[in-house]
Coordinates of C-alpha atoms in Angstrom, one line a residue:
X162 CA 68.7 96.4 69.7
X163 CA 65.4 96.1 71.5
X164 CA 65.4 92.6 71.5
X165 CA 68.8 91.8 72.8
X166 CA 67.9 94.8 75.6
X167 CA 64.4 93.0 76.2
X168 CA 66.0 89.4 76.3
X169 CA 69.0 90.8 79.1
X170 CA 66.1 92.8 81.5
X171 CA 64.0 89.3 81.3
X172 CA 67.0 87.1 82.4
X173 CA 68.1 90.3 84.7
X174 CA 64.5 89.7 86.3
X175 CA 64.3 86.0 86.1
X176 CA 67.3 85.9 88.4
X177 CA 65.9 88.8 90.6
X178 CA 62.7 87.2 91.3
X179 CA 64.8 83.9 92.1
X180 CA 67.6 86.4 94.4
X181 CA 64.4 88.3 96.1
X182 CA 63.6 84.2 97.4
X183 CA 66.3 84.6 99.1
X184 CA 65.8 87.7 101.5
X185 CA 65.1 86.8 104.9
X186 CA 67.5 84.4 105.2
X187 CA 66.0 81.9 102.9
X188 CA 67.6 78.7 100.3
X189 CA 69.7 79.8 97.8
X190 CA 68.9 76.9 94.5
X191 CA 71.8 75.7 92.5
X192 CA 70.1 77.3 89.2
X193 CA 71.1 80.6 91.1
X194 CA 74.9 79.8 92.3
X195 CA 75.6 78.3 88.9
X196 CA 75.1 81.1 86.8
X197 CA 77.7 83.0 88.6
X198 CA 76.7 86.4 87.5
X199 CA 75.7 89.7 89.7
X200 CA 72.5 88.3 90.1
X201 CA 74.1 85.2 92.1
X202 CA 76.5 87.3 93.9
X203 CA 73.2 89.5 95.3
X204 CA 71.3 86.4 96.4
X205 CA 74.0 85.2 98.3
X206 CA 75.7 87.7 100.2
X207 CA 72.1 88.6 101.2
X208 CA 71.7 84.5 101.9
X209 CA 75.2 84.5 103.8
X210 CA 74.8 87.7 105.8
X211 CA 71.8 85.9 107.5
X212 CA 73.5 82.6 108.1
X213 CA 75.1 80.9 110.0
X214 CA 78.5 81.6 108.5
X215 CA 77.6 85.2 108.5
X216 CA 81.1 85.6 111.3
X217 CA 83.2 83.7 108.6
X218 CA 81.9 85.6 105.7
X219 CA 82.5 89.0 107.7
X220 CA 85.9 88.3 108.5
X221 CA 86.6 86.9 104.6
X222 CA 84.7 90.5 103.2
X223 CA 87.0 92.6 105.3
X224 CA 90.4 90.5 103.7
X225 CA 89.2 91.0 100.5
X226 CA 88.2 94.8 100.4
X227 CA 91.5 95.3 101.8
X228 CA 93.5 93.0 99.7
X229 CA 91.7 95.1 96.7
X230 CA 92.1 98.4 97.9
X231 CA 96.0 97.0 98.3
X232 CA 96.1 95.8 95.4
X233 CA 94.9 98.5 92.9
X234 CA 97.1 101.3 94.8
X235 CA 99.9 98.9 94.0
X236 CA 99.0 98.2 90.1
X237 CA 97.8 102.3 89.8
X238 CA 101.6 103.1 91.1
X239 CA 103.2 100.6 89.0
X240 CA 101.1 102.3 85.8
X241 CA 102.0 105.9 87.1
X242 CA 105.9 105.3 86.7
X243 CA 105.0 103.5 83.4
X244 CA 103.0 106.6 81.8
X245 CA 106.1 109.0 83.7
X246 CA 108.7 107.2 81.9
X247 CA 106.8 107.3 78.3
X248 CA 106.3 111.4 79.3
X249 CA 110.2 111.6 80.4
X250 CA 111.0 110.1 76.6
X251 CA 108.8 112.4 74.7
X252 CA 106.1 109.5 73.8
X253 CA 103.7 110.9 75.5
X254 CA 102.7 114.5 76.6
X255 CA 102.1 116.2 80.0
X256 CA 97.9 116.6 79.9
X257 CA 94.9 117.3 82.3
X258 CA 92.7 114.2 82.0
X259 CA 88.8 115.0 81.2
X260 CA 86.7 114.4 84.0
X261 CA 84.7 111.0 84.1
X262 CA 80.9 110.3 84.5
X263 CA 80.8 108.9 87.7
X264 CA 78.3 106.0 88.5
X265 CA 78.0 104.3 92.1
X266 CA 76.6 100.9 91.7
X267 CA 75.1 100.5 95.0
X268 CA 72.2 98.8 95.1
X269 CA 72.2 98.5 91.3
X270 CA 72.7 95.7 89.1
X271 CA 74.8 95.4 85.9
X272 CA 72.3 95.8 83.7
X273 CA 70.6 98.9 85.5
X274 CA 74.3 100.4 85.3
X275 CA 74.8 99.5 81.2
X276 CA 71.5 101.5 80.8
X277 CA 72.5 104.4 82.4
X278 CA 75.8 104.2 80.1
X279 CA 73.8 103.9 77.0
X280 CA 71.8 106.2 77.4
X281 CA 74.3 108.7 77.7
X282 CA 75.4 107.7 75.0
X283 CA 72.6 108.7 73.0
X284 CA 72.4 108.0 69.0
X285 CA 76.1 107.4 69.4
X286 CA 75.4 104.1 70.6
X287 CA 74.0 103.5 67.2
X288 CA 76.2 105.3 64.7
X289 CA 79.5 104.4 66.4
X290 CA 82.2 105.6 69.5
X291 CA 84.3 104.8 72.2
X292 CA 83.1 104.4 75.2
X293 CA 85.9 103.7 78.2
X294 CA 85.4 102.4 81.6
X295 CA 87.7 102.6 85.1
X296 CA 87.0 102.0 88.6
X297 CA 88.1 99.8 91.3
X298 CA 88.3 96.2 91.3
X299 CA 85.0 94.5 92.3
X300 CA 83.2 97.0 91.3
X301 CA 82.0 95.6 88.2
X302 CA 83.3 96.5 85.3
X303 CA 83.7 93.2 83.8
X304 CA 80.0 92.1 84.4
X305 CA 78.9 95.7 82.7
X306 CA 81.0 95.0 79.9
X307 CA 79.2 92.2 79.2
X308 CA 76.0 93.7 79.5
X309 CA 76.4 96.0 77.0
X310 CA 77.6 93.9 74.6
X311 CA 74.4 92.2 74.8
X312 CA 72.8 95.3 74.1
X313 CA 74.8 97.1 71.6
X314 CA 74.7 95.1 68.4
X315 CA 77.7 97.0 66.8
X316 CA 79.6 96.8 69.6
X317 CA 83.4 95.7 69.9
X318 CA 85.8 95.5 72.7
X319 CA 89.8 96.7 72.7
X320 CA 92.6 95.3 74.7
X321 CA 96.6 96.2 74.8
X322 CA 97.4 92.4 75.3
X323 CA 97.8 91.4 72.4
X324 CA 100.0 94.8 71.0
X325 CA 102.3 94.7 74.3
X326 CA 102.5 90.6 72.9
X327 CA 103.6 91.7 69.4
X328 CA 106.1 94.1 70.9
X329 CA 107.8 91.3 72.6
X330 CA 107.7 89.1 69.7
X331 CA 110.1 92.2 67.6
X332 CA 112.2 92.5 70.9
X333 CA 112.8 88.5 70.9
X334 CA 113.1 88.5 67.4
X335 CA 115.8 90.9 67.5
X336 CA 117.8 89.7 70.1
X337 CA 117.9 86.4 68.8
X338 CA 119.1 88.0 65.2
X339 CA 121.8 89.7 67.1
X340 CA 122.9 87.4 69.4
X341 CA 121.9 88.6 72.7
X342 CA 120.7 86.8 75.1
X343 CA 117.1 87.0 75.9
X344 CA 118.0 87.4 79.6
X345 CA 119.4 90.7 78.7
X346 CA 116.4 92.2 76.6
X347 CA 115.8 94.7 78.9
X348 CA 118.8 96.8 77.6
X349 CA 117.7 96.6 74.3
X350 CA 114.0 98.2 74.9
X351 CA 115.6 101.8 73.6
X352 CA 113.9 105.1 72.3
X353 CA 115.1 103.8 68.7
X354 CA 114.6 100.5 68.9
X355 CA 111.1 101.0 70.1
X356 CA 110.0 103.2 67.6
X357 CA 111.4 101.1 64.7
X358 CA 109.5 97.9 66.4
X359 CA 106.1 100.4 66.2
X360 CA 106.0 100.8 62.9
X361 CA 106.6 97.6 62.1
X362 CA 102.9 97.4 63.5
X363 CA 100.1 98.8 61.6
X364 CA 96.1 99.1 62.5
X365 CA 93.6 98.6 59.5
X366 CA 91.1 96.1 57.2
X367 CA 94.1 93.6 55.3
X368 CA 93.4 91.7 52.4
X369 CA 89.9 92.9 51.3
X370 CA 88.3 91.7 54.5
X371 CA 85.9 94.3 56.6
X372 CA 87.4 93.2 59.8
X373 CA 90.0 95.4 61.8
X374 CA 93.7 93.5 62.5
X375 CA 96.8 94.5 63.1
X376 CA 99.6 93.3 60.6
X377 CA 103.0 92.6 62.4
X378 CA 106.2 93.1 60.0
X379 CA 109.0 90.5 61.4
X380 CA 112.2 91.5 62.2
X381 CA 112.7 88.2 59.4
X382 CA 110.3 85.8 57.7
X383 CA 106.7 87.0 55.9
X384 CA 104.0 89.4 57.3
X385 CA 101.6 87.8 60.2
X386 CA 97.9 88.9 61.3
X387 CA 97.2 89.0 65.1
X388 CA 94.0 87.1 64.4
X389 CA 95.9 84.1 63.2
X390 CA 98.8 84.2 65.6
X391 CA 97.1 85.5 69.0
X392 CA 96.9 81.7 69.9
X393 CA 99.8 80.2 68.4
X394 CA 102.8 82.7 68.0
X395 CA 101.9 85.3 70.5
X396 CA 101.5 82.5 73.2
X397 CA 104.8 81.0 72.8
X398 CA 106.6 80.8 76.2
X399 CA 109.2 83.1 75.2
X400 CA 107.1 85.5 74.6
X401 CA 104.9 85.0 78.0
X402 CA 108.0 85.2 79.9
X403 CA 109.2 88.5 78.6
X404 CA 106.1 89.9 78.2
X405 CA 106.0 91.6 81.5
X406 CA 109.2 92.9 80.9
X407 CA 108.5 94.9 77.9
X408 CA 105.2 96.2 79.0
X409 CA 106.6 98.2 81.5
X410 CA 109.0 100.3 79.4
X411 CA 106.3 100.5 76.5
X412 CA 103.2 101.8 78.3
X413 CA 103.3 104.8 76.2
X414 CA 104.1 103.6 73.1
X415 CA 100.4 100.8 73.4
X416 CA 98.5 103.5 74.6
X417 CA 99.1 105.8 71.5
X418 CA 98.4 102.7 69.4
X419 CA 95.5 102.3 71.4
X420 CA 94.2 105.8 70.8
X421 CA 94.6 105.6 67.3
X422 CA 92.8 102.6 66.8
X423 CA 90.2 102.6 68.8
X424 CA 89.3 106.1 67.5
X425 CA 89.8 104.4 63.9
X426 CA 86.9 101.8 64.9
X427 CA 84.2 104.0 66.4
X428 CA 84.8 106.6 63.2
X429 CA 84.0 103.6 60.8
X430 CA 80.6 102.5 62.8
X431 CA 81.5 100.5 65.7
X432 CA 80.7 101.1 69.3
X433 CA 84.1 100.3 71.2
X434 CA 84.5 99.2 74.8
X435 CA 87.4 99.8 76.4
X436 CA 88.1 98.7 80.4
X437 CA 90.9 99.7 82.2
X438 CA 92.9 102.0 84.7
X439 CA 92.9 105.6 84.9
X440 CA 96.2 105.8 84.3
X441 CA 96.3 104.9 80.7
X442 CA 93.0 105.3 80.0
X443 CA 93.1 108.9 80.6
X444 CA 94.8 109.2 77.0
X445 CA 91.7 107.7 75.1
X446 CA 90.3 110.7 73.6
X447 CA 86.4 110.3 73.8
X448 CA 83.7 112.0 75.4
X449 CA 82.0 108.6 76.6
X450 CA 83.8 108.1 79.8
X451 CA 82.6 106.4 82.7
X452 CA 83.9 105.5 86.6
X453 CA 82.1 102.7 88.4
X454 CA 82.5 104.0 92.5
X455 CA 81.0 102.1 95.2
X456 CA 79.7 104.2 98.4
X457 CA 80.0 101.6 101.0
X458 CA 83.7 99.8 100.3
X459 CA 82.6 96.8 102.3
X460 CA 80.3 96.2 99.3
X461 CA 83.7 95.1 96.8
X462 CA 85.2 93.3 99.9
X463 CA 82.0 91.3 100.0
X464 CA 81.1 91.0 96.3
X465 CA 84.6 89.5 96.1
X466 CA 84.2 86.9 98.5
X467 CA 81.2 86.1 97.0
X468 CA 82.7 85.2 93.9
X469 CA 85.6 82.4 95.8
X470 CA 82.8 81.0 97.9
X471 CA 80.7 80.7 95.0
X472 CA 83.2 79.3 93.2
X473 CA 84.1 76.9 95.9
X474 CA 80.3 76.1 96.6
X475 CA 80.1 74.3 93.4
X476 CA 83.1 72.2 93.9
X477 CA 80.3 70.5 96.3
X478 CA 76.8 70.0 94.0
X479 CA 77.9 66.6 93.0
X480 CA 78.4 65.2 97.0
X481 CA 74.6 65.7 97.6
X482 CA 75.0 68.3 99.8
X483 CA 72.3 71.5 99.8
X484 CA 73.4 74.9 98.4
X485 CA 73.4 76.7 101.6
X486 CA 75.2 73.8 103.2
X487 CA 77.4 74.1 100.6
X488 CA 78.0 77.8 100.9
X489 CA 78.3 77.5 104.9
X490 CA 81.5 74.8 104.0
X491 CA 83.1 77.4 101.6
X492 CA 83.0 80.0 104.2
X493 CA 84.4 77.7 106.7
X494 CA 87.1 76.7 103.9
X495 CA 88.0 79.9 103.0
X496 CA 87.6 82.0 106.1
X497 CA 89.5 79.8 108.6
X498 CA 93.4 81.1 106.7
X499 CA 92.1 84.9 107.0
X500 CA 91.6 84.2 110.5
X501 CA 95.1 83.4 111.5
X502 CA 96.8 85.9 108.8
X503 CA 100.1 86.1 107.7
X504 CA 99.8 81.9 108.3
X505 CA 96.6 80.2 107.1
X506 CA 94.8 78.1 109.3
X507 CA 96.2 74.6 108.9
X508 CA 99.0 76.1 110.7
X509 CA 96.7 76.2 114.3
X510 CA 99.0 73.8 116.0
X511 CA 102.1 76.1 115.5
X512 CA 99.7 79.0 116.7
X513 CA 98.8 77.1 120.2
X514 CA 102.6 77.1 120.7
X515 CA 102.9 80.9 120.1
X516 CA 103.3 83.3 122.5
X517 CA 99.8 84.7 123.3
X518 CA 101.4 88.2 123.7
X519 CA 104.0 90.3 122.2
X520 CA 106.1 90.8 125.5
X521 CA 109.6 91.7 125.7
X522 CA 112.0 89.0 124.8
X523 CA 114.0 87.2 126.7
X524 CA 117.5 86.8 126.6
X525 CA 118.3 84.0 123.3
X526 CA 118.6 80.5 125.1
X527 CA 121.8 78.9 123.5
X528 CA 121.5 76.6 120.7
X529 CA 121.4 73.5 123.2
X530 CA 118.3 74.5 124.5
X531 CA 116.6 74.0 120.8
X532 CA 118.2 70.3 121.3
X533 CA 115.0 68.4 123.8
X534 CA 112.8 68.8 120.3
X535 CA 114.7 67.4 118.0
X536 CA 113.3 64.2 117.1
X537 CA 109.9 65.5 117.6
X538 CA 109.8 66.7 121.3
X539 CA 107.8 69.5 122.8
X540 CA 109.3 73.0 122.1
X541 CA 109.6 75.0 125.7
X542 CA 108.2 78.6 125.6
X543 CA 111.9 79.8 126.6
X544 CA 112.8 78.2 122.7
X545 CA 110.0 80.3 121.1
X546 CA 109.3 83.6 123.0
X547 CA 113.1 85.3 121.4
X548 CA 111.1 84.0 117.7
X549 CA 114.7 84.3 116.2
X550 CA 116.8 81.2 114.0
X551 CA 116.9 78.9 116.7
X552 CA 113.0 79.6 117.8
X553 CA 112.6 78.6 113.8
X554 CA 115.1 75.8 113.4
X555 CA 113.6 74.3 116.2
X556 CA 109.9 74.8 115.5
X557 CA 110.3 73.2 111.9
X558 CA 111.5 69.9 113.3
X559 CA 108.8 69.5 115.3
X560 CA 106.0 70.6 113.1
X561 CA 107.8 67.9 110.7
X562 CA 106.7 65.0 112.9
X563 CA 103.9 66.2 114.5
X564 CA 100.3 65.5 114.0
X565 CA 100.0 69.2 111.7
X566 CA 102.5 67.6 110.0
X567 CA 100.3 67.7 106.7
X568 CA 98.7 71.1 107.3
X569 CA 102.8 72.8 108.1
X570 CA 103.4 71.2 105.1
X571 CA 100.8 72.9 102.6
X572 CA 101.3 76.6 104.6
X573 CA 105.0 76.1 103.6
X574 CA 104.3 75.8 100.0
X575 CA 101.9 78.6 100.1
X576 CA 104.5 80.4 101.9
X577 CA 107.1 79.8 99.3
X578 CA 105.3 80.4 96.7
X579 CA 103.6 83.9 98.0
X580 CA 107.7 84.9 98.7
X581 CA 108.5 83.7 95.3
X582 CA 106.1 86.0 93.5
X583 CA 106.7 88.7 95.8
X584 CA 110.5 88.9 95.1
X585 CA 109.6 88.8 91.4
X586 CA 107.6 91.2 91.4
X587 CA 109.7 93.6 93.8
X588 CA 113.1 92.9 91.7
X589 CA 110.4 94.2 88.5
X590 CA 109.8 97.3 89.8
X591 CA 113.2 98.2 90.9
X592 CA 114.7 97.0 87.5
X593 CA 112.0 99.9 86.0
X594 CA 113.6 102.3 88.2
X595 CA 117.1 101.5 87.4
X596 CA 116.4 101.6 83.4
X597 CA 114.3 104.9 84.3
X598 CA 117.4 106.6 85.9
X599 CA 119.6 104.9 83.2
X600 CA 117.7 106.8 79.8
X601 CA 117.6 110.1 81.7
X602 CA 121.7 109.5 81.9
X603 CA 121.4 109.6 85.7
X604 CA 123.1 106.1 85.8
X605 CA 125.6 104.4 83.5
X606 CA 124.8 100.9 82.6
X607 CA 127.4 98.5 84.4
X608 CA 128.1 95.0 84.8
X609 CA 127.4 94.1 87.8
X610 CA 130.6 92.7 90.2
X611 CA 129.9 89.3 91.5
X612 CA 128.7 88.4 94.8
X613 CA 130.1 85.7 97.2
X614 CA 127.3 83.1 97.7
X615 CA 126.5 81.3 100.9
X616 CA 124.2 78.5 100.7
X617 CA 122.2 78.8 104.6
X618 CA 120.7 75.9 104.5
X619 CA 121.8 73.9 107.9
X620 CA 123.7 77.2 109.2
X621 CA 122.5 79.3 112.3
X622 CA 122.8 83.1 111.2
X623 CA 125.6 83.5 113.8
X624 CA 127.6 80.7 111.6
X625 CA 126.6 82.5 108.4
X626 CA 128.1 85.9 109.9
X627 CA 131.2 84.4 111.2
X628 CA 131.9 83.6 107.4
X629 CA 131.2 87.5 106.4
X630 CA 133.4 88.4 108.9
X631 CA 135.9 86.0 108.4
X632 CA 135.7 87.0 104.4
X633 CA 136.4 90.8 105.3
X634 CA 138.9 90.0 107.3
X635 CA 141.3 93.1 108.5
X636 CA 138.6 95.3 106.7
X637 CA 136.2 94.3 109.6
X638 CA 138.2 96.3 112.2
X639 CA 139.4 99.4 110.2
X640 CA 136.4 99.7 108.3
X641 CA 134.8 98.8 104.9
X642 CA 131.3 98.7 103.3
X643 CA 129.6 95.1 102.8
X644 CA 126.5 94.4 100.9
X645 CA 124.1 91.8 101.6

C-alpha cells in the first residue's frame, strides 16, 4: 500500500512541478498535454487563462458549465421518476438518505482528494467496504476513482451496466420465445416478469474460482457468466438497442442487486468503489460516502473545456506546430460554434444576413418575393425579417450555392443529428410516463389509431394546412378536435 501511495504522490508531483512551469503565462510541453490527467488540465487552464485565447476559452468555460449543470438536472430527473416508479411497485421503499461527506475540490488535485477519502476510511480501507461517490459532472469523480485504485490494493470497482445488460438479454430472450416483436418489449417489462428475469440472475464465486460473477440463467440454452459474455453476448446490437429501454423501468430492481452485491464484496475483504448519482446511490447501505462539490462552478465549466481542447490540441503534435500554438487553434476551433449558439460558426454567412435586432415583424411578403434568390440570388431583408417558411425556403437555396456552401452544409448535419437525438430522447421519457400511469391502472393500454401522413418536403405550411383542412372537411366549420 505505501508503495503504490508513494509511487502516485511522486508522479502527482512530477506533473506539478512541470504545471507550476506554467504559471505566469508560460509553455505548456507536450509531456504535460499528453498525459491528459488533472495535472494537464491544471497547467492549462492556468496556461490558457493568460493567453491569448483566454476570450475564446472564457466563452467555451461558460457553454460548458452550463451545458453540465443542464445536463445533470436532466439525467438526476430522468433517475428520480426511475427510483418513483420502482417505489410506486413495491421494489423499493420510501427512505431518508444518510447524509454524505462532503469534499470541495478546489484547489485540490485528485490525489489530495483520494487521501482525504482514505483516510476516513481508516483500517477499513484495509480489511474491506464500500465506499460510494456522487457529485456533479466535472467535478472529478472519474480521475479520484482512479487514484484510489492505485492506492488501495484490494480495491474493486461496481457498475449496473452490465446487470441492466443481462436484463435485456431475458426480456429479448422472451419475446423472441413468444413471438412478440422486439419493437413492443416495452409492454412486456411487468412486475412478474421482472421479478422472474431477477432471479434468473445470481451474485457469487461459480465453479471453484475466488473471483465474484454473476451467473445469468437463459430464458433457453445453458448457464452463462458475465465475465465471458460482457464482450460478446451482452454487446449484441439487440441488446444495445433495447438496453435503454429496460433500464428505465428496472432502476429499482439493479439497484437492490447492487446493494446486495456490493455489500457481499466488501464483507469478504474487498474495498468496493462505487460512482454514481444520488439518486440510486442513496440505496447503497455504507457508511463510506462521499460528495465531490466545487465552490466556484466556473471551475467544472473550465475543467471541461479543458479536456475538448486538450483533446483537440493533440490532433496537432504531428504538424510541428508548438503546444501553446496548438492549444490557441483548439480554442479558436472549438470556441467559434459557442459563439454564434443555437448555429455553430460555419454558419457566419447566414448570420450577416440576419436581422441584427429582434424588431417587430413585418407583414409576410408573398411567396413571389422569395422568387429573385432562387438560383443563388441575394435574399432582401423584407424575405428574412418575418423568419417564417418562406424566410427558410428561401434562405436554404441560397446558402446551397453560395460560397458557405460547405460550412451550411456541416451545421445542417449537426442540426439533424442534435434534433434526431433530441426527439429520441423526448419520445423516452414520455413513453416512461405513459407505462408509469399504465401499472398504477390510471391508463388502459390501447392501440394506437393511425395517423394521416403528409410528407412536407416541397410544400409551404399554408399548402400543408390546406390539406388538414380539406381532410376535416364539414368538421372544420362545426367543430372537431385534430391532432398534429
Amino acid at each position: 500500500k505505501e508503495e503504490a501511495k508513494e509511487e502516485v504522490k511522486e508522479e502527482a508531483e512530477g506533473k506539478k512541478e512541470e504545471a507550476e512551469a506554467t504559471e505566469g503565462g508560460g509553455e505548456v510541453s507536450w509531456a504535460v498535454l499528453e498525459a491528459q490527467d488533472d495535472m494537464a488540465s491544471k497547467a492549462c487552464r492556468e496556461y490558457l487563462e493568460k493567453s491569448e485565447a483566454r476570450a475564446g476559452f472564457g466563452k467555451l468555460s461558460e457553454a460548458e458549465t452550463r451545458l453540465t449543470v443542464e445536463r445533470d438536472a436532466k439525467d438526476a430527473e430522468a433517475l428520480k421518476a426511475g427510483i418513483a416508479f420502482a417505489q410506486s411497485k413495491g421494489v423499493l421503499e420510501q427512505i431518508e438518505p444518510a447524509p454524505y461527506t462532503m469534499i470541495d475540490v478546489l484547489g485540490k488535485t485528485a490525489a489530495d482528494v483520494a487521501e482525504i477519502m482514505v483516510k476516513a476510511m481508516g483500517e477499513k480501507a484495509q480489511t474491506g467496504c464500500v465506499m460510494v461517490l456522487v457529485g456533479l459532472s466535472g467535478t472529478g469523480k472519474g480521475t479520484t476513482m482512479e487514484k484510489l485504485k492505485g492506492m488501495l490494493p484490494k480495491a474493486t470497482t461496481w457498475s449496473n451496466g452490465n446487470i441492466f445488460r443481462s436484463l435485456t438479454l431475458l426480456a429479448c430472450q422472451h419475446c423472441e420465445k413468444e413471438g412478440i416483436e422486439l419493437e413492443k418489449l416495452e409492454e412486456q417489462l411487468t412486475p412478474e416478469n421482472l421479478k422472474a428475469w431477477m432471479e434468473r440472475l445470481k451474485f457469487g464465486k461459480f465453479n471453484g474460482s475466488d473471483k465474484w460473477d454473476v451467473e445469468i440463467t437463459p430464458l433457453e440454452g445453458e448457464v452463462v457468466y458475465v465475465s465471458a459474455v460482457q464482450n460478446s453476448l451482452l454487446k449484441e446490437p439487440r441488446i444495445s438497442k433495447n438496453i435503454p429501454t429496460v433500464a428505465k423501468c428496472t432502476q429499482g430492481e439493479v439497484v437492490l442487486f447492487a446493494a446486495d452485491a456490493c455489500t457481499r464484496m466488501g464483507e469478504d475483504g474487498s474495498v468496493v468503489l462505487v460512482e454514481g448519482r444520488e439518486e440510486t446511490i442513496n440505496f447503497m447501505p455504507t457508511e463510506f460516502r462521499f460528495c465531490l462539490t466545487m465552490s466556484d462552478m466556473q471551475v467544472i465549466g473550465k475543467r471541461r473545456a479543458v479536456q475538448r481542447v486538450v483533446a483537440e490540441a493533440l490532433k496537432l503534435k504531428e504538424s510541428g506546430k508548438s503546444p501553446s500554438e496548438a492549444l490557441t487553434e483548439a480554442v479558436t476551433k472549438l470556441a467559434e460554434p459557442e459563439e454564434a449558439k443555437p448555429a455553430p460558426e460555419e454558419a457566419k454567412p447566414a448570420e450577416e444576413a440576419a436581422p441584427a435586432a429582434a424588431e417587430a415583424p413585418a407583414e409576410a411578403p408573398a411567396a413571389e418575393e422569395a422568387k429573385p434568390a432562387e438560383g443563388g440570388g441575394e435574399p432582401t431583408w423584407a424575405v428574412l425579417e418575418p423568419q417564417d417558411d418562406i424566410a427558410s425556403k428561401t434562405c436554404v437555396e441560397f446558402l446551397e450555392q453560395s460560397a458557405a456552401k460547405d460550412a451550411f452544409i456541416k451545421l445542417s448535419e449537426t442540426e439533424t443529428q442534435l434534433t434526431v437525438d433530441r426527439d429520441a430522447k423526448d419520445a423516452d421519457a414520455l413513453k416512461a410516463g405513459i407505462v408509469f400511469a399504465q401499472s398504477k391502472g390510471v391508463l388502459k393500454e390501447i392501440e394506437p389509431a393511425p395517423y394521416t401522413m403528409i410528407d412536407v418536403m416541397g410544400k409551404t405550411a399554408s399548402e400543408v394546412a390546406e390539406v388538414m383542412v380539406k381532410a376535416m372537411g364539414e368538421k372544420a366549420e362545426t367543430g372537431c378536435v385534430m391532432v398534429l
